[in-house]
DNA sequence: TACGATTATATGTCTAGACATATATGTCAA
DNA sequence: TTGACATATATGTCTAGACATATAATCGTA
């Protein structure tokens, strides 16, 4: 099986702590194919002997690998390399202002429309709420280097976020405001493609019928709806990138 | 601060282990806003006293929360609730056959084109390899309930996956074959929107100019290119859904 | 042979310590 | 006031045990 080395050699390799060394060592073998899916990884007590450490240290390394779905641990049976199932990619969807500034481009924001109203039936359906309440409806545009980057169409539930009534969305993008004023929400994203209708085309300064990437984000907090937003990006210039590890 | 309860009450609540109880208890407070971003969480020794357990148990709970980016741990300073930064969503991109079957729909696969050739310049650029080698080029179509679901355009690097030369892609989708024969790859996804050109429209049985979601997946394994694939989905019917927690 | 009870064992969690390490903070001198 | 240094402290990692628990394997019985 050629597990390498003594603990000392491993630690000499770089300056990581022991459990990280063990984790990386096992991960390397899995990713390199040395231990293929289904392979039984040495028992904890064997790894203890090999790395000359206590069981808790081995356990910490294996627990993290199990959390990452790289291995599967079965009582009495042992620990096995998992067969990758779904390609779970991590998609980082940044706040648009932060994203554009992070790209080193100049950011511009324009508020197109902002109104406060009692939620109508369509609003309630979109926010997934039953009771009638007040909402803020916002349309705005984000630009990078003075080129339209995305247009945004948003509803904010004022019952959940009453402070939003006092916010000034003429200068601050609602997404950024919410990010700083409503901590720790949960969300669901839906990504699709559409062709630009007249209004979208005008907003993004593209041709009617040009492809657009659409991201719908529905955000809630402790079972209460916070906001629903639809973002249109020019499809030929914007791309979402997701990186992952897993098969 | 009203940390609740004795350890016994916590455990009585449900049947989770103690460190999970602690983790959930702290997570609940953060998500509910009781402990807002920047708030300093009680020190480990305080939590030890509150939950009447050893430091390792508290530490395990806090370590997992730190891994999930919910909290930030600073030596000597303490542990703090993080301000959510980027909305990192987990996007599960399943093997298409598995995805369709998982939706309870009938799956059909058609191989449109399959050829083996020496990599030309375009192939090498797409695969990100310098040296000339052999590749397999595949075009195929996935259908759900006999309606076109996606068309696939793929290159496989035969230098990395020589076994693919013997695979039969007339009946098995290349994605499924690779998933079962090339374990534990890494990948990068790029998601965009285009309008259907004539070939795409014909393949998906939609109108020319209709919106399509495009996913490019580039897959490698231990620094070796495995495959590059471009998938076109009808934009009006297919949507990617990503869920997440994090602000 | 088939099935139910028993046993052995690998993982899951937990403890009460220990030392390492980064760093906030206070102290003292220039 | 400022910068260099010392110190205190919270987290980071590790140990050598312990008991709990799920389950694969074995054994016994119908």
XYZ file of C-alpha atoms (C1' of nucleotides) in Angstrom:
554
model
C 0.000 0.000 0.000
C 3.043 2.176 0.410
C 1.759 4.737 2.780
C 4.667 7.028 3.017
C 6.860 8.183 5.597
C 7.026 8.769 9.201
C 5.250 11.597 10.846
C 8.468 13.551 10.979
C 8.973 13.377 7.241
C 5.409 14.504 6.643
C 5.777 17.476 8.898
C 9.058 18.385 7.334
C 7.328 18.465 3.948
C 5.674 21.751 4.821
C 4.500 23.575 7.860
C 0.941 22.298 8.110
C -0.348 20.762 11.248
C -0.406 17.042 11.518
C -4.088 16.445 10.926
C -3.970 18.618 7.813
C -0.997 16.667 6.570
C -2.921 13.463 7.022
C -5.972 14.900 5.322
C -3.983 16.140 2.363
C -2.076 12.908 2.089
C -5.280 10.888 1.882
C -6.940 13.394 -0.396
C -3.989 13.288 -2.752
C -4.202 9.522 -3.034
C -7.914 9.701 -3.789
C -7.615 12.450 -6.366
C -4.666 10.764 -8.011
C -6.582 7.532 -8.307
C -4.232 5.566 -6.105
C -7.258 4.821 -3.944
C -10.175 4.519 -6.361
C -13.868 4.736 -5.480
C -14.880 1.864 -3.249
C -11.382 1.397 -1.874
C -11.252 0.865 1.846
C -9.018 3.368 3.554
C -6.871 2.015 6.382
C -8.652 1.843 9.715
C -8.121 4.638 12.154
C -5.908 2.505 14.339
C -3.741 1.674 11.336
C -3.407 5.335 10.463
C -2.555 6.048 14.101
C 0.353 3.666 13.807
C 1.495 4.978 10.456
C 1.430 8.631 11.384
C 2.331 7.932 14.992
C -0.409 10.014 16.471
C -3.539 9.644 18.527
C -6.866 8.526 17.204
C -8.460 11.960 17.643
C -5.948 13.425 15.223
C -6.661 10.808 12.571
C -10.356 11.191 13.258
C -10.270 14.914 12.660
C -8.646 14.425 9.269
C -11.121 11.741 8.253
C -14.100 13.703 9.526
C -13.223 16.628 7.320
C -12.845 14.382 4.297
C -16.215 12.835 5.070
C -17.762 16.288 5.302
C -16.377 17.038 1.866
C -18.045 13.856 0.573
C -14.721 12.434 -0.505
C -15.050 9.435 1.738
C -17.836 7.543 3.422
C -17.522 6.206 6.941
C -19.431 3.130 7.954
C -19.415 1.834 11.476
C -17.878 -1.541 11.896
C -17.121 -1.717 8.170
C -14.535 1.000 7.790
C -13.937 4.066 5.671
C -14.337 3.991 1.892
C -13.572 6.257 -1.011
C -16.847 7.570 -2.361
C -17.905 7.459 -5.952
C -18.564 11.035 -7.020
C -22.263 11.468 -7.588
C -23.276 14.944 -8.484
C -20.975 17.688 -9.546
C -21.606 20.128 -6.779
C -20.036 23.372 -7.787
C -19.720 26.387 -5.609
C -21.037 29.404 -7.387
C -20.028 32.711 -5.907
C -22.631 35.300 -6.657
C -21.252 38.502 -5.287
C -23.016 41.723 -4.582
C -22.897 43.393 -7.995
C -21.195 46.544 -6.815
C -18.551 44.502 -5.035
C -18.183 42.241 -8.034
C -17.587 45.084 -10.478
C -15.221 46.925 -8.174
C -13.437 43.628 -7.555
C -12.888 43.338 -11.282
C -11.088 46.659 -11.167
C -13.757 48.399 -13.221
C -15.607 51.593 -12.417
C -19.041 51.083 -10.983
C -22.100 53.174 -11.686
C -25.605 52.814 -10.351
C -28.843 54.303 -11.585
C -32.181 54.069 -9.916
C -34.814 53.741 -12.612
C -37.886 53.336 -10.533
C -38.747 53.031 -6.875
C -42.162 52.890 -5.333
C -43.807 51.810 -2.167
C -47.155 50.139 -2.383
C -49.467 47.596 -0.883
C -48.565 44.171 -2.217
C -50.803 43.158 -5.074
C -51.502 39.558 -6.027
C -48.480 39.328 -8.309
C -46.210 40.736 -5.621
C -47.511 38.272 -3.076
C -46.979 35.358 -5.430
C -43.470 36.501 -6.176
C -42.574 36.930 -2.546
C -44.362 33.784 -1.542
C -46.423 35.471 1.131
C -50.101 35.087 1.756
C -51.023 38.152 3.712
C -51.302 41.557 2.166
C -48.556 43.896 3.286
C -46.417 46.717 2.044
C -43.578 46.276 -0.401
C -40.956 48.370 -2.112
C -40.615 47.821 -5.840
C -37.329 48.864 -7.381
C -35.905 48.881 -10.870
C -32.303 49.874 -11.290
C -29.234 49.450 -13.428
C -25.640 48.555 -12.681
C -22.896 49.602 -15.058
C -19.240 48.725 -15.325
C -16.999 51.246 -17.044
C -20.172 53.007 -18.126
C -21.431 49.963 -20.006
C -24.672 48.412 -18.725
C -23.766 45.371 -16.692
C -27.096 44.229 -15.325
C -30.591 45.484 -14.749
C -32.350 44.646 -11.573
C -36.006 44.283 -10.741
C -36.648 43.844 -7.061
C -39.331 43.572 -4.447
C -38.583 44.079 -0.762
C -41.030 42.905 1.858
C -41.518 45.821 4.227
C -43.131 43.623 6.831
C -39.849 41.759 7.199
C -37.527 44.734 6.652
C -39.362 47.858 7.830
C -36.058 49.780 8.006
C -35.926 49.624 4.224
C -38.653 52.261 4.121
C -36.136 54.793 5.314
C -33.300 53.698 3.051
C -32.151 55.919 0.222
C -31.962 53.808 -2.911
C -31.143 56.704 -5.165
C -27.473 56.360 -4.350
C -27.065 52.951 -2.780
C -27.973 49.773 -4.667
C -30.697 47.884 -2.806
C -28.649 44.680 -2.887
C -25.758 46.342 -1.110
C -28.075 48.025 1.363
C -29.748 44.741 2.207
C -26.417 42.951 2.525
C -25.374 45.435 5.193
C -28.670 45.760 6.985
C -30.135 42.274 6.920
C -27.552 39.805 8.103
C -27.576 36.084 7.442
C -30.338 35.254 5.131
C -30.934 32.121 3.149
C -31.607 32.182 -0.551
C -32.416 30.180 -3.593
C -31.127 31.038 -7.034
C -32.630 30.091 -10.331
C -30.567 30.635 -13.436
C -32.045 30.695 -16.900
C -31.744 32.230 -20.332
C -34.157 34.506 -22.140
C -34.038 36.825 -25.105
C -34.222 40.512 -24.440
C -37.642 42.086 -24.736
C -37.917 45.735 -25.593
C -37.611 47.031 -22.068
C -34.664 44.790 -21.210
C -32.931 45.613 -24.469
C -33.292 49.317 -23.796
C -32.006 48.935 -20.256
C -28.977 46.905 -21.221
C -28.313 48.777 -24.446
C -28.469 45.620 -26.535
C -30.637 44.486 -29.401
C -34.111 43.130 -28.898
C -33.801 39.359 -29.201
C -30.254 39.261 -27.858
C -29.599 36.537 -25.276
C -29.716 37.376 -21.589
C -28.773 35.450 -18.531
C -31.458 35.715 -15.886
C -30.844 35.134 -12.216
C -33.782 35.006 -9.874
C -32.883 35.205 -6.253
C -35.402 34.625 -3.539
C -34.159 35.512 -0.082
C -35.625 34.792 3.297
C -34.653 34.978 6.920
C -36.014 32.713 9.603
C -38.980 31.700 7.478
C -39.774 35.305 6.593
C -39.441 36.585 3.060
C -36.906 39.357 2.674
C -36.659 40.093 -1.016
C -37.118 38.694 -4.482
C -34.893 39.965 -7.238
C -34.530 39.281 -10.940
C -31.296 40.240 -12.630
C -30.789 40.395 -16.383
C -27.260 40.230 -17.719
C -26.233 40.544 -21.351
C -25.689 36.906 -22.269
C -22.781 37.437 -24.567
C -20.655 39.314 -22.089
C -21.550 37.929 -18.714
C -20.682 34.480 -17.536
C -21.003 32.798 -14.222
C -18.027 30.754 -13.214
C -18.171 27.923 -10.733
C -15.260 25.848 -9.638
C -15.421 22.627 -7.809
C -13.855 19.353 -6.944
C -15.725 16.163 -7.076
C -16.083 14.022 -10.138
C -27.277 37.320 26.777
C -29.719 34.619 27.818
C -27.914 31.562 26.630
C -30.438 28.929 27.349
C -30.597 25.965 29.325
C -28.503 23.373 30.807
C -26.913 20.678 28.782
C -29.611 18.268 29.835
C -32.382 20.441 28.483
C -30.552 20.839 25.217
C -30.108 17.135 24.799
C -33.680 16.491 25.702
C -34.739 18.840 22.903
C -33.833 16.260 20.294
C -31.488 13.366 19.911
C -28.465 15.096 18.430
C -25.058 14.769 19.941
C -23.875 17.512 22.221
C -21.511 19.279 19.851
C -24.216 19.390 17.203
C -26.617 20.859 19.694
C -24.108 23.554 20.507
C -23.456 24.214 16.846
C -27.155 24.474 16.030
C -27.815 26.635 19.024
C -25.162 29.141 18.006
C -26.141 28.959 14.362
C -29.763 29.653 15.257
C -28.801 32.767 17.182
C -26.734 34.040 14.276
C -29.367 33.348 11.647
C -32.087 34.833 13.788
C -30.049 37.987 14.269
C -29.752 37.613 18.003
C -26.007 37.708 17.477
C -25.467 40.111 14.586
C -22.323 40.400 12.450
C -19.395 41.568 14.510
C -20.826 40.220 17.734
C -18.315 38.421 19.885
C -19.445 34.923 20.716
C -18.738 33.750 24.265
C -15.239 32.402 24.767
C -14.738 28.678 24.638
C -14.299 28.468 28.392
C -17.572 30.323 28.872
C -19.364 27.935 26.556
C -17.758 25.025 28.419
C -19.376 26.292 31.576
C -22.735 26.958 29.968
C -23.036 23.621 28.251
C -21.126 21.815 30.971
C -18.765 20.029 28.647
C -15.085 19.925 27.774
C -13.334 22.430 25.583
C -12.833 19.934 22.761
C -16.576 19.580 22.411
C -17.142 23.311 22.209
C -14.172 23.581 19.889
C -15.604 21.040 17.477
C -18.860 22.972 17.221
C -17.075 26.284 16.674
C -14.642 24.786 14.175
C -17.496 23.611 11.996
C -19.161 27.004 12.122
C -15.859 28.603 11.179
C -15.519 26.218 8.247
C -18.959 27.293 7.090
C -17.810 30.934 7.246
C -20.501 31.799 9.738
C -17.995 32.869 12.345
C -14.432 34.057 12.391
C -11.978 32.964 15.032
C -9.125 35.208 16.045
C -6.480 34.160 18.472
C -6.358 36.138 21.614
C -9.321 38.238 20.469
C -12.126 35.703 20.446
C -14.755 34.417 18.051
C -16.947 36.778 16.047
C -19.998 36.537 13.850
C -18.929 37.189 10.291
C -20.542 39.631 7.964
C -21.723 37.671 4.944
C -19.591 38.644 2.000
C -20.284 36.768 -1.149
C -23.369 34.745 -1.744
C -21.731 31.435 -2.319
C -24.372 29.115 -3.610
C -23.940 25.438 -4.111
C -24.952 24.466 -7.583
C -25.518 20.783 -8.067
C -24.953 19.856 -11.652
C -25.882 16.236 -11.961
C -25.015 13.817 -14.667
C -27.801 14.518 -17.151
C -29.055 10.960 -17.313
C -29.191 10.803 -13.526
C -30.826 14.214 -13.376
C -33.635 13.284 -15.775
C -34.253 9.931 -14.176
C -34.189 11.633 -10.812
C -36.976 13.895 -12.014
C -39.053 10.828 -12.709
C -39.008 11.346 -16.451
C -38.036 8.903 -19.157
C -34.527 9.353 -20.458
C -33.410 8.935 -24.040
C -29.978 9.330 -25.534
C -28.922 9.729 -29.143
C -25.413 9.812 -30.450
C -25.285 12.319 -33.261
C -21.637 12.208 -34.118
C -18.543 10.531 -32.756
C -15.091 10.635 -34.218
C -11.546 10.011 -33.200
C -8.910 12.284 -34.554
C -5.603 13.963 -33.922
C -6.193 17.154 -31.983
C -6.257 20.198 -34.228
C -5.419 23.692 -33.043
C -8.988 24.423 -31.972
C -9.188 21.176 -30.020
C -5.943 21.920 -28.234
C -7.080 25.411 -27.321
C -10.362 24.073 -25.992
C -8.696 21.386 -23.936
C -5.928 23.677 -22.834
C -3.178 21.333 -23.922
C -0.062 22.217 -25.852
C 1.048 18.948 -27.322
C -0.695 17.296 -30.221
C -2.504 14.165 -29.210
C -5.576 12.147 -30.014
C -9.065 13.185 -29.023
C -12.596 11.902 -29.282
C -15.165 14.422 -30.495
C -18.749 13.677 -29.645
C -22.063 15.322 -30.359
C -25.130 13.864 -28.734
C -28.564 14.666 -27.460
C -30.359 13.979 -24.191
C -34.143 13.848 -24.099
C -36.647 13.754 -21.279
C -40.026 12.235 -22.064
C -38.984 12.312 -25.699
C -38.531 16.077 -25.663
C -35.007 17.350 -26.307
C -33.482 18.292 -22.991
C -29.937 19.218 -23.916
C -27.447 18.833 -26.676
C -23.892 18.089 -25.867
C -20.698 18.831 -27.696
C -17.691 17.182 -26.128
C -13.993 16.548 -26.537
C -12.217 13.813 -24.588
C -8.455 13.810 -24.293
C -7.335 10.313 -25.196
C -3.889 10.892 -23.762
C -5.456 11.269 -20.329
C -8.220 8.706 -20.775
C -7.002 6.084 -23.241
C -9.713 3.654 -22.086
C -12.267 5.935 -23.684
C -11.125 4.681 -27.072
C -12.777 1.347 -26.303
C -15.972 2.815 -24.859
C -19.233 2.468 -26.713
C -20.864 5.869 -26.834
C -23.703 4.737 -29.040
C -25.646 3.571 -26.012
C -23.977 5.199 -23.025
C -23.741 8.971 -22.668
C -20.106 10.046 -22.499
C -20.730 12.028 -19.332
C -22.039 8.961 -17.546
C -19.221 6.820 -18.895
C -16.604 9.300 -17.701
C -18.259 9.613 -14.310
C -17.893 5.901 -13.790
C -14.469 5.455 -15.315
C -12.574 8.570 -14.306
C -12.948 9.110 -10.608
C -12.416 12.365 -8.744
C -11.766 15.081 -11.210
C -11.811 18.793 -10.733
C -13.799 21.074 -12.965
C -14.700 24.597 -13.825
C -18.096 25.618 -15.061
C -19.004 28.662 -17.055
C -22.657 29.502 -17.470
C -23.932 31.849 -20.111
C -26.830 32.598 -22.405
C -26.935 32.519 -26.195
C -29.589 32.440 -28.842
C -30.002 29.240 -30.792
C -28.224 29.092 -34.103
C -29.551 26.848 -36.818
C -27.774 23.717 -35.681
C -28.696 24.190 -32.034
C -32.283 25.000 -32.899
C -32.572 21.843 -34.961
C -31.038 19.756 -32.231
C -33.254 21.098 -29.479
C -36.335 21.369 -31.658
C -36.775 25.040 -30.921
C -36.853 28.140 -33.051
C -33.727 29.804 -34.343
C -33.149 32.790 -32.091
C -34.721 31.168 -29.039
C -32.747 31.592 -25.806
C -30.444 28.823 -24.641
C -28.573 28.288 -21.444
C -25.005 27.246 -22.151
C -22.845 25.404 -19.689
C -19.196 24.886 -20.453
C -17.490 22.394 -18.251
C -13.766 21.903 -18.321
C -12.585 18.879 -16.377
C -9.142 17.824 -15.313
C -7.470 15.349 -13.073
C -4.139 15.839 -11.400
C -3.202 18.633 -13.782
C -4.175 16.570 -16.835
C -7.074 17.565 -19.019
C -9.865 15.026 -19.118
C -12.667 16.537 -21.135
C -14.263 19.760 -22.263
C -17.984 19.814 -22.806
C -20.513 22.398 -23.912
C -24.152 21.822 -23.126
C -27.035 23.748 -24.655
C -30.355 23.742 -22.833
C -33.559 25.348 -24.041
C -33.585 28.551 -22.003
C -37.291 28.714 -21.475
C -37.631 25.266 -19.991
C -34.392 24.589 -18.193
C -33.321 26.365 -15.057
C -30.413 25.776 -12.762
C -31.275 25.989 -9.116
C -28.751 26.799 -6.453
C -29.500 26.965 -2.790
C -27.380 28.399 -0.127
C -27.104 29.936 3.233
C -25.110 32.976 3.862
C -26.381 36.496 3.445
C -31.090 -23.805 4.410
C -32.919 -19.796 6.487
C -33.449 -16.882 10.098
C -32.771 -14.864 14.682
C -29.670 -13.861 18.447
C -24.999 -12.853 19.837
C -20.582 -10.906 19.450
C -16.827 -8.363 17.753
C -15.288 -4.203 15.948
C -14.823 0.377 13.614
C -16.513 4.609 13.966
C -18.798 8.579 16.879
C -18.452 11.303 20.617
C -16.516 12.950 24.795
C -13.088 14.129 28.660
C -9.404 16.458 31.243
C -5.680 17.610 30.659
C -1.154 19.650 27.766
C 1.719 22.668 24.982
C 1.970 25.761 20.776
C 1.042 30.073 18.627
C -0.754 34.282 17.279
C -1.927 38.633 18.896
C -4.185 42.345 21.776
C -2.546 45.059 25.250
C 0.214 47.171 28.527
C 4.975 48.911 29.686
C 8.922 51.372 29.123
C 12.233 54.015 26.725
C 13.620 57.234 22.952
C 4.008 60.670 20.902
C 5.926 56.789 19.107
C 8.153 52.516 18.717
C 10.190 48.327 20.767
C 9.445 44.871 23.956
C 7.193 41.891 27.300
C 3.071 39.603 28.835
C -1.404 37.733 29.015
C -4.818 35.197 26.792
C -7.930 32.870 23.377
C -7.628 29.851 19.965
C -5.170 25.669 17.548
C -3.664 21.321 17.969
C -2.712 17.113 20.271
C -2.885 13.082 23.687
C -4.372 8.805 25.980
C -7.687 7.311 27.482
C -13.324 6.236 27.899
C -17.959 4.749 26.700
C -21.713 4.708 23.071
C -23.573 2.857 18.928
C -24.290 0.839 14.598
C -23.510 -3.130 12.080
C -20.775 -7.031 9.803
C -19.863 -11.489 10.969
C -20.627 -15.486 13.510
C -23.130 -18.877 15.802
C -27.153 -21.402 17.031
C -31.505 -23.025 16.080
C -35.814 -24.142 13.599
